[in-house]
């Protein structure tokens, strides 16, 4: 049975022009389909053509799929291979009258760590133009040879909503790091957000709220 690694933390302070709400009212997903397009994708963990974004049919989640996201250290590994990252800038077209927040994010992959080696998966989230960036770090230690999973979550009362009526790209920066540590120099340790039998998907879960006529989320 895979020993999943479940790690929590607030997704945190994303920029919003909405006024705070003491009693948020959550609505069902909008009937019209949202459209998410990749504005830019950059990084050693997501070479061109290896990343795809899809939106669920019920508008409650979107999925980012990687096919070449792997960090490694030890053995004959390239000295720069210990760290891989991917910066996604997403254009989210939301049906009129609605706004969204990122409620949680699920990350999955595979790790093979020698005794004495360590690894970490890191993610940060922010809206375009935000002076604040929230980051979470999920460590793993060897010996380990199994699937891993990490989940970032935000309490409902602390969700921060995208500005109503304003187009702001949503940015996700992920990173994998592997440190050979005290492991045998001739042996390789690695961590991946893909797998040997297919792609691994990262799922971002959305919450929805209607906007008021003044252009702020309803409270």
Tab-separated table of N, CA and C in Angstrom, residues 82-201:
chain	number	residue	atom	x	y	z
A	82	UNK	N	19.600	18.806	-9.301
A	82	UNK	CA	19.041	18.650	-7.952
A	82	UNK	C	17.819	19.529	-7.742
A	83	UNK	N	17.636	20.559	-8.579
A	83	UNK	CA	16.496	21.460	-8.439
A	83	UNK	C	15.818	21.625	-9.788
A	84	UNK	N	14.496	21.413	-9.801
A	84	UNK	CA	13.685	21.698	-10.975
A	84	UNK	C	12.499	22.553	-10.549
A	85	UNK	N	12.094	23.470	-11.423
A	85	UNK	CA	10.970	24.334	-11.078
A	85	UNK	C	10.091	24.567	-12.292
A	86	UNK	N	8.886	25.058	-12.035
A	86	UNK	CA	7.967	25.398	-13.116
A	86	UNK	C	7.109	26.576	-12.683
A	87	UNK	N	7.130	27.633	-13.484
A	87	UNK	CA	6.321	28.829	-13.242
A	87	UNK	C	5.200	28.858	-14.270
A	88	UNK	N	3.949	28.736	-13.788
A	88	UNK	CA	2.777	28.796	-14.651
A	88	UNK	C	2.049	30.110	-14.417
A	89	UNK	N	1.717	30.803	-15.495
A	89	UNK	CA	0.865	31.976	-15.421
A	89	UNK	C	-0.408	31.654	-16.198
A	90	UNK	N	-1.541	31.600	-15.499
A	90	UNK	CA	-2.789	31.138	-16.085
A	90	UNK	C	-3.776	32.294	-16.250
A	91	UNK	N	-4.405	32.364	-17.415
A	91	UNK	CA	-5.489	33.310	-17.664
A	91	UNK	C	-6.796	32.571	-17.395
A	92	UNK	N	-7.536	33.010	-16.384
A	92	UNK	CA	-8.771	32.340	-15.980
A	92	UNK	C	-9.956	33.209	-16.396
A	93	UNK	N	-10.715	32.744	-17.377
A	93	UNK	CA	-11.911	33.443	-17.828
A	93	UNK	C	-13.113	32.869	-17.062
A	94	UNK	N	-13.677	33.700	-16.185
A	94	UNK	CA	-14.761	33.265	-15.309
A	94	UNK	C	-16.085	33.802	-15.848
A	95	UNK	N	-17.160	32.998	-15.827
A	95	UNK	CA	-18.466	33.498	-16.277
A	95	UNK	C	-18.854	34.776	-15.550
A	96	UNK	N	-19.545	35.680	-16.253
A	96	UNK	CA	-19.924	36.966	-15.693
A	96	UNK	C	-20.705	36.831	-14.400
A	97	UNK	N	-20.385	37.691	-13.435
A	97	UNK	CA	-21.104	37.702	-12.162
A	97	UNK	C	-20.520	36.796	-11.114
A	98	UNK	N	-19.421	36.107	-11.415
A	98	UNK	CA	-18.818	35.186	-10.453
A	98	UNK	C	-17.356	35.542	-10.224
A	99	UNK	N	-16.851	35.113	-9.073
A	99	UNK	CA	-15.430	35.162	-8.796
A	99	UNK	C	-15.029	33.823	-8.186
A	100	UNK	N	-13.730	33.596	-8.059
A	100	UNK	CA	-13.257	32.303	-7.594
A	100	UNK	C	-12.115	32.473	-6.611
A	101	UNK	N	-11.875	31.416	-5.838
A	101	UNK	CA	-10.720	31.323	-4.953
A	101	UNK	C	-10.159	29.917	-5.070
A	102	UNK	N	-8.876	29.773	-4.792
A	102	UNK	CA	-8.248	28.458	-4.790
A	102	UNK	C	-8.393	27.884	-3.383
A	103	UNK	N	-9.224	26.849	-3.255
A	103	UNK	CA	-9.519	26.281	-1.947
A	103	UNK	C	-8.466	25.286	-1.491
A	104	UNK	N	-7.914	24.514	-2.426
A	104	UNK	CA	-6.880	23.544	-2.057
A	104	UNK	C	-6.139	23.100	-3.308
A	105	UNK	N	-4.991	22.493	-3.091
A	105	UNK	CA	-4.187	21.974	-4.193
A	105	UNK	C	-3.611	20.633	-3.782
A	106	UNK	N	-3.720	19.651	-4.668
A	106	UNK	CA	-3.221	18.306	-4.413
A	106	UNK	C	-2.047	18.020	-5.352
A	107	UNK	N	-0.929	17.630	-4.793
A	107	UNK	CA	0.256	17.281	-5.572
A	107	UNK	C	0.582	15.809	-5.373
A	108	UNK	N	0.993	15.156	-6.444
A	108	UNK	CA	1.349	13.739	-6.373
A	108	UNK	C	2.572	13.460	-7.236
A	109	UNK	N	3.288	12.407	-6.864
A	109	UNK	CA	4.441	12.008	-7.643
A	109	UNK	C	5.067	10.755	-7.072
A	110	UNK	N	6.326	10.556	-7.409
A	110	UNK	CA	7.057	9.383	-6.937
A	110	UNK	C	8.430	9.846	-6.481
A	111	UNK	N	8.948	9.212	-5.421
A	111	UNK	CA	10.275	9.540	-4.916
A	111	UNK	C	11.037	8.260	-4.615
A	112	UNK	N	12.325	8.273	-4.936
A	112	UNK	CA	13.232	7.182	-4.583
A	112	UNK	C	14.451	7.821	-3.938
A	113	UNK	N	14.508	7.752	-2.607
A	113	UNK	CA	15.561	8.414	-1.844
A	113	UNK	C	16.408	7.389	-1.109
A	114	UNK	N	17.713	7.509	-1.277
A	114	UNK	CA	18.638	6.639	-0.565
A	114	UNK	C	18.691	7.044	0.919
A	115	UNK	N	19.101	6.123	1.801
A	115	UNK	CA	19.277	6.495	3.211
A	115	UNK	C	20.222	7.690	3.330
A	116	UNK	N	19.803	8.709	4.047
A	116	UNK	CA	20.606	9.912	4.207
A	116	UNK	C	20.266	11.024	3.239
A	117	UNK	N	19.487	10.733	2.197
A	117	UNK	CA	19.076	11.751	1.229
A	117	UNK	C	17.765	12.395	1.667
A	118	UNK	N	17.522	13.604	1.181
A	118	UNK	CA	16.273	14.315	1.476
A	118	UNK	C	15.755	14.949	0.191
A	119	UNK	N	14.466	15.283	0.219
A	119	UNK	CA	13.874	15.988	-0.916
A	119	UNK	C	12.767	16.891	-0.391
A	120	UNK	N	12.252	17.766	-1.268
A	120	UNK	CA	11.170	18.667	-0.887
A	120	UNK	C	10.403	19.097	-2.123
A	121	UNK	N	9.108	19.264	-1.941
A	121	UNK	CA	8.250	19.869	-2.960
A	121	UNK	C	7.762	21.197	-2.386
A	122	UNK	N	7.864	22.253	-3.184
A	122	UNK	CA	7.523	23.591	-2.742
A	122	UNK	C	6.553	24.212	-3.733
A	123	UNK	N	5.611	25.003	-3.225
A	123	UNK	CA	4.666	25.692	-4.105
A	123	UNK	C	4.366	27.072	-3.560
A	124	UNK	N	4.175	28.022	-4.465
A	124	UNK	CA	3.742	29.363	-4.078
A	124	UNK	C	2.661	29.821	-5.040
A	125	UNK	N	1.791	30.717	-4.554
A	125	UNK	CA	0.601	31.123	-5.291
A	125	UNK	C	0.412	32.630	-5.153
A	126	UNK	N	0.059	33.293	-6.251
A	126	UNK	CA	-0.255	34.711	-6.152
A	126	UNK	C	-0.970	35.174	-7.415
A	127	UNK	N	-1.812	36.213	-7.256
A	127	UNK	CA	-2.442	36.840	-8.397
A	127	UNK	C	-1.494	37.877	-8.987
A	128	UNK	N	-1.605	38.095	-10.277
A	128	UNK	CA	-0.791	39.086	-10.969
A	128	UNK	C	-0.887	40.439	-10.267
A	129	UNK	N	0.262	41.057	-10.013
A	129	UNK	CA	0.287	42.360	-9.372
A	129	UNK	C	0.294	42.325	-7.866
A	130	UNK	N	0.221	41.132	-7.284
A	130	UNK	CA	0.185	41.030	-5.825
A	130	UNK	C	1.574	41.226	-5.239
A	131	UNK	N	1.690	42.018	-4.158
A	131	UNK	CA	2.976	42.154	-3.480
A	131	UNK	C	3.248	40.995	-2.531
A	132	UNK	N	2.286	40.125	-2.348
A	132	UNK	CA	2.407	39.034	-1.389
A	132	UNK	C	2.417	37.688	-2.108
A	133	UNK	N	3.285	36.813	-1.658
A	133	UNK	CA	3.371	35.458	-2.194
A	133	UNK	C	3.370	34.476	-1.035
A	134	UNK	N	2.491	33.481	-1.093
A	134	UNK	CA	2.426	32.451	-0.059
A	134	UNK	C	3.165	31.216	-0.543
A	135	UNK	N	4.027	30.668	0.298
A	135	UNK	CA	4.809	29.493	-0.074
A	135	UNK	C	4.661	28.398	0.979
A	136	UNK	N	4.683	27.154	0.526
A	136	UNK	CA	4.632	26.008	1.421
A	136	UNK	C	5.679	24.993	0.981
A	137	UNK	N	6.345	24.394	1.966
A	137	UNK	CA	7.440	23.464	1.705
A	137	UNK	C	7.098	22.106	2.303
A	138	UNK	N	7.181	21.047	1.516
A	138	UNK	CA	6.802	19.711	1.947
A	138	UNK	C	8.017	18.786	1.861
A	139	UNK	N	8.685	18.507	2.982
A	139	UNK	CA	9.917	17.709	2.955
A	139	UNK	C	9.659	16.203	3.000
A	140	UNK	N	10.661	15.451	2.578
A	140	UNK	CA	10.621	13.994	2.594
A	140	UNK	C	12.047	13.506	2.830
A	141	UNK	N	12.191	12.438	3.610
A	141	UNK	CA	13.522	11.922	3.953
A	141	UNK	C	13.660	10.461	3.556
A	142	UNK	N	14.896	10.090	3.155
A	142	UNK	CA	15.187	8.692	2.840
A	142	UNK	C	15.540	7.907	4.088
A	143	UNK	N	15.437	6.570	4.024
A	143	UNK	CA	15.124	5.818	2.811
A	143	UNK	C	13.642	5.888	2.465
A	144	UNK	N	13.347	6.042	1.184
A	144	UNK	CA	11.964	6.161	0.713
A	144	UNK	C	11.928	5.711	-0.736
A	145	UNK	N	10.942	4.899	-1.082
A	145	UNK	CA	10.794	4.425	-2.457
A	145	UNK	C	9.321	4.133	-2.711
A	146	UNK	N	8.566	5.194	-2.973
A	146	UNK	CA	7.121	5.031	-3.065
A	146	UNK	C	6.504	6.298	-3.656
A	147	UNK	N	5.173	6.245	-3.864
A	147	UNK	CA	4.423	7.427	-4.241
A	147	UNK	C	4.407	8.420	-3.079
A	148	UNK	N	4.248	9.693	-3.392
A	148	UNK	CA	4.069	10.708	-2.361
A	148	UNK	C	2.892	11.591	-2.737
A	149	UNK	N	2.306	12.215	-1.723
A	149	UNK	CA	1.201	13.149	-1.949
A	149	UNK	C	1.312	14.286	-0.947
A	150	UNK	N	1.052	15.504	-1.397
A	150	UNK	CA	1.044	16.673	-0.529
A	150	UNK	C	-0.201	17.495	-0.844
A	151	UNK	N	-0.877	18.002	0.179
A	151	UNK	CA	-2.089	18.786	0.003
A	151	UNK	C	-1.975	20.101	0.755
A	152	UNK	N	-2.200	21.201	0.034
A	152	UNK	CA	-2.327	22.519	0.652
A	152	UNK	C	-3.807	22.840	0.754
A	153	UNK	N	-4.240	23.344	1.911
A	153	UNK	CA	-5.653	23.646	2.115
A	153	UNK	C	-5.820	25.032	2.731
A	154	UNK	N	-6.961	25.659	2.428
A	154	UNK	CA	-7.313	26.937	3.016
A	154	UNK	C	-8.667	26.799	3.707
A	155	UNK	N	-8.787	27.293	4.944
A	155	UNK	CA	-10.073	27.291	5.635
A	155	UNK	C	-11.060	28.155	4.851
A	156	UNK	N	-12.316	27.739	4.835
A	156	UNK	CA	-13.335	28.473	4.089
A	156	UNK	C	-13.383	29.943	4.494
A	157	UNK	N	-13.284	30.202	5.784
A	157	UNK	CA	-13.396	31.578	6.276
A	157	UNK	C	-12.221	32.444	5.860
A	158	UNK	N	-11.128	31.821	5.401
A	158	UNK	CA	-9.922	32.576	5.062
A	158	UNK	C	-9.630	32.591	3.566
A	159	UNK	N	-10.566	32.112	2.767
A	159	UNK	CA	-10.368	32.158	1.321
A	159	UNK	C	-10.263	33.607	0.847
A	160	UNK	N	-9.386	33.858	-0.080
A	160	UNK	CA	-9.211	35.181	-0.661
A	160	UNK	C	-9.598	35.112	-2.136
A	161	UNK	N	-10.489	36.005	-2.517
A	161	UNK	CA	-11.131	35.894	-3.822
A	161	UNK	C	-10.451	36.739	-4.870
A	162	UNK	N	-10.481	36.260	-6.100
A	162	UNK	CA	-9.992	37.047	-7.219
A	162	UNK	C	-10.865	38.287	-7.369
A	163	UNK	N	-10.301	39.422	-7.782
A	163	UNK	CA	-11.086	40.640	-7.920
A	163	UNK	C	-12.216	40.472	-8.930
A	164	UNK	N	-13.392	40.971	-8.587
A	164	UNK	CA	-14.519	40.933	-9.517
A	164	UNK	C	-14.300	41.945	-10.634
A	165	UNK	N	-14.589	41.538	-11.843
A	165	UNK	CA	-14.546	42.451	-12.970
A	165	UNK	C	-13.159	42.879	-13.391
A	166	UNK	N	-12.119	42.245	-12.872
A	166	UNK	CA	-10.740	42.589	-13.218
A	166	UNK	C	-10.014	41.313	-13.629
A	167	UNK	N	-9.345	41.347	-14.771
A	167	UNK	CA	-8.601	40.182	-15.224
A	167	UNK	C	-7.214	40.171	-14.607
A	168	UNK	N	-6.962	39.229	-13.729
A	168	UNK	CA	-5.650	39.077	-13.115
A	168	UNK	C	-5.173	37.648	-13.339
A	169	UNK	N	-4.050	37.481	-13.951
A	169	UNK	CA	-3.513	36.137	-14.140
A	169	UNK	C	-3.220	35.498	-12.790
A	170	UNK	N	-3.449	34.194	-12.708
A	170	UNK	CA	-3.134	33.441	-11.501
A	170	UNK	C	-1.823	32.716	-11.725
A	171	UNK	N	-0.874	32.925	-10.822
A	171	UNK	CA	0.472	32.378	-10.981
A	171	UNK	C	0.743	31.274	-9.967
A	172	UNK	N	1.314	30.190	-10.452
A	172	UNK	CA	1.686	29.047	-9.611
A	172	UNK	C	3.151	28.743	-9.878
A	173	UNK	N	3.938	28.739	-8.841
A	173	UNK	CA	5.364	28.418	-8.979
A	173	UNK	C	5.644	27.177	-8.138
A	174	UNK	N	6.016	26.082	-8.767
A	174	UNK	CA	6.330	24.850	-8.050
A	174	UNK	C	7.806	24.514	-8.203
A	175	UNK	N	8.300	23.709	-7.265
A	175	UNK	CA	9.725	23.374	-7.259
A	175	UNK	C	9.931	22.012	-6.618
A	176	UNK	N	10.859	21.243	-7.164
A	176	UNK	CA	11.328	20.002	-6.559
A	176	UNK	C	12.817	20.135	-6.272
A	177	UNK	N	13.241	19.678	-5.098
A	177	UNK	CA	14.662	19.683	-4.729
A	177	UNK	C	15.046	18.326	-4.156
A	178	UNK	N	16.238	17.857	-4.495
A	178	UNK	CA	16.778	16.621	-3.946
A	178	UNK	C	18.194	16.895	-3.453
A	179	UNK	N	18.486	16.448	-2.238
A	179	UNK	CA	19.810	16.613	-1.639
A	179	UNK	C	20.361	15.229	-1.311
A	180	UNK	N	21.507	14.896	-1.871
A	180	UNK	CA	22.091	13.577	-1.637
A	180	UNK	C	22.477	13.377	-0.186
A	181	UNK	N	22.759	14.452	0.532
A	181	UNK	CA	23.057	14.362	1.954
A	181	UNK	C	24.201	13.409	2.253
A	182	UNK	N	23.945	12.498	3.187
A	182	UNK	CA	24.970	11.527	3.593
A	182	UNK	C	24.831	10.185	2.881
A	183	UNK	N	24.016	10.145	1.818
A	183	UNK	CA	23.814	8.884	1.105
A	183	UNK	C	25.080	8.489	0.353
A	184	UNK	N	25.143	7.237	-0.065
A	184	UNK	CA	26.291	6.739	-0.815
A	184	UNK	C	26.490	7.566	-2.082
A	185	UNK	N	27.681	8.119	-2.314
A	185	UNK	CA	27.916	9.012	-3.454
A	185	UNK	C	27.593	8.382	-4.804
A	186	UNK	N	27.687	7.077	-4.911
A	186	UNK	CA	27.467	6.432	-6.196
A	186	UNK	C	26.014	6.121	-6.499
A	187	UNK	N	25.090	6.415	-5.575
A	187	UNK	CA	23.692	6.052	-5.775
A	187	UNK	C	22.841	7.305	-6.008
A	188	UNK	N	21.872	7.162	-6.885
A	188	UNK	CA	21.019	8.281	-7.280
A	188	UNK	C	19.753	8.307	-6.436
A	189	UNK	N	19.377	9.508	-6.005
A	189	UNK	CA	18.074	9.750	-5.382
A	189	UNK	C	17.304	10.712	-6.281
A	190	UNK	N	15.988	10.520	-6.373
A	190	UNK	CA	15.214	11.418	-7.231
A	190	UNK	C	13.803	11.611	-6.683
A	191	UNK	N	13.174	12.694	-7.130
A	191	UNK	CA	11.780	13.010	-6.812
A	191	UNK	C	11.146	13.540	-8.087
A	192	UNK	N	9.926	13.104	-8.348
A	192	UNK	CA	9.299	13.466	-9.607
A	192	UNK	C	7.840	13.844	-9.421
A	193	UNK	N	7.350	14.717	-10.292
A	193	UNK	CA	5.924	14.958	-10.428
A	193	UNK	C	5.462	14.388	-11.768
A	194	UNK	N	6.004	13.229	-12.106
A	194	UNK	CA	5.461	12.376	-13.159
A	194	UNK	C	5.741	10.951	-12.725
A	195	UNK	N	5.447	9.968	-13.561
A	195	UNK	CA	5.661	8.591	-13.146
A	195	UNK	C	6.112	7.770	-14.338
A	196	UNK	N	6.568	6.550	-14.066
A	196	UNK	CA	7.067	5.697	-15.141
A	196	UNK	C	5.928	5.110	-15.968
A	197	UNK	N	4.704	5.115	-15.436
A	197	UNK	CA	3.600	4.499	-16.174
A	197	UNK	C	2.566	5.523	-16.628
A	198	UNK	N	2.900	6.774	-16.627
A	198	UNK	CA	1.958	7.786	-17.103
A	198	UNK	C	2.178	9.107	-16.396
A	199	UNK	N	1.424	10.103	-16.824
A	199	UNK	CA	1.574	11.435	-16.255
A	199	UNK	C	0.916	11.519	-14.879
A	200	UNK	N	1.482	12.387	-14.050
A	200	UNK	CA	0.897	12.683	-12.757
A	200	UNK	C	0.262	14.054	-12.830
A	201	UNK	N	-0.939	14.180	-12.318
A	201	UNK	CA	-1.661	15.442	-12.400
A	201	UNK	C	-1.670	16.144	-11.054
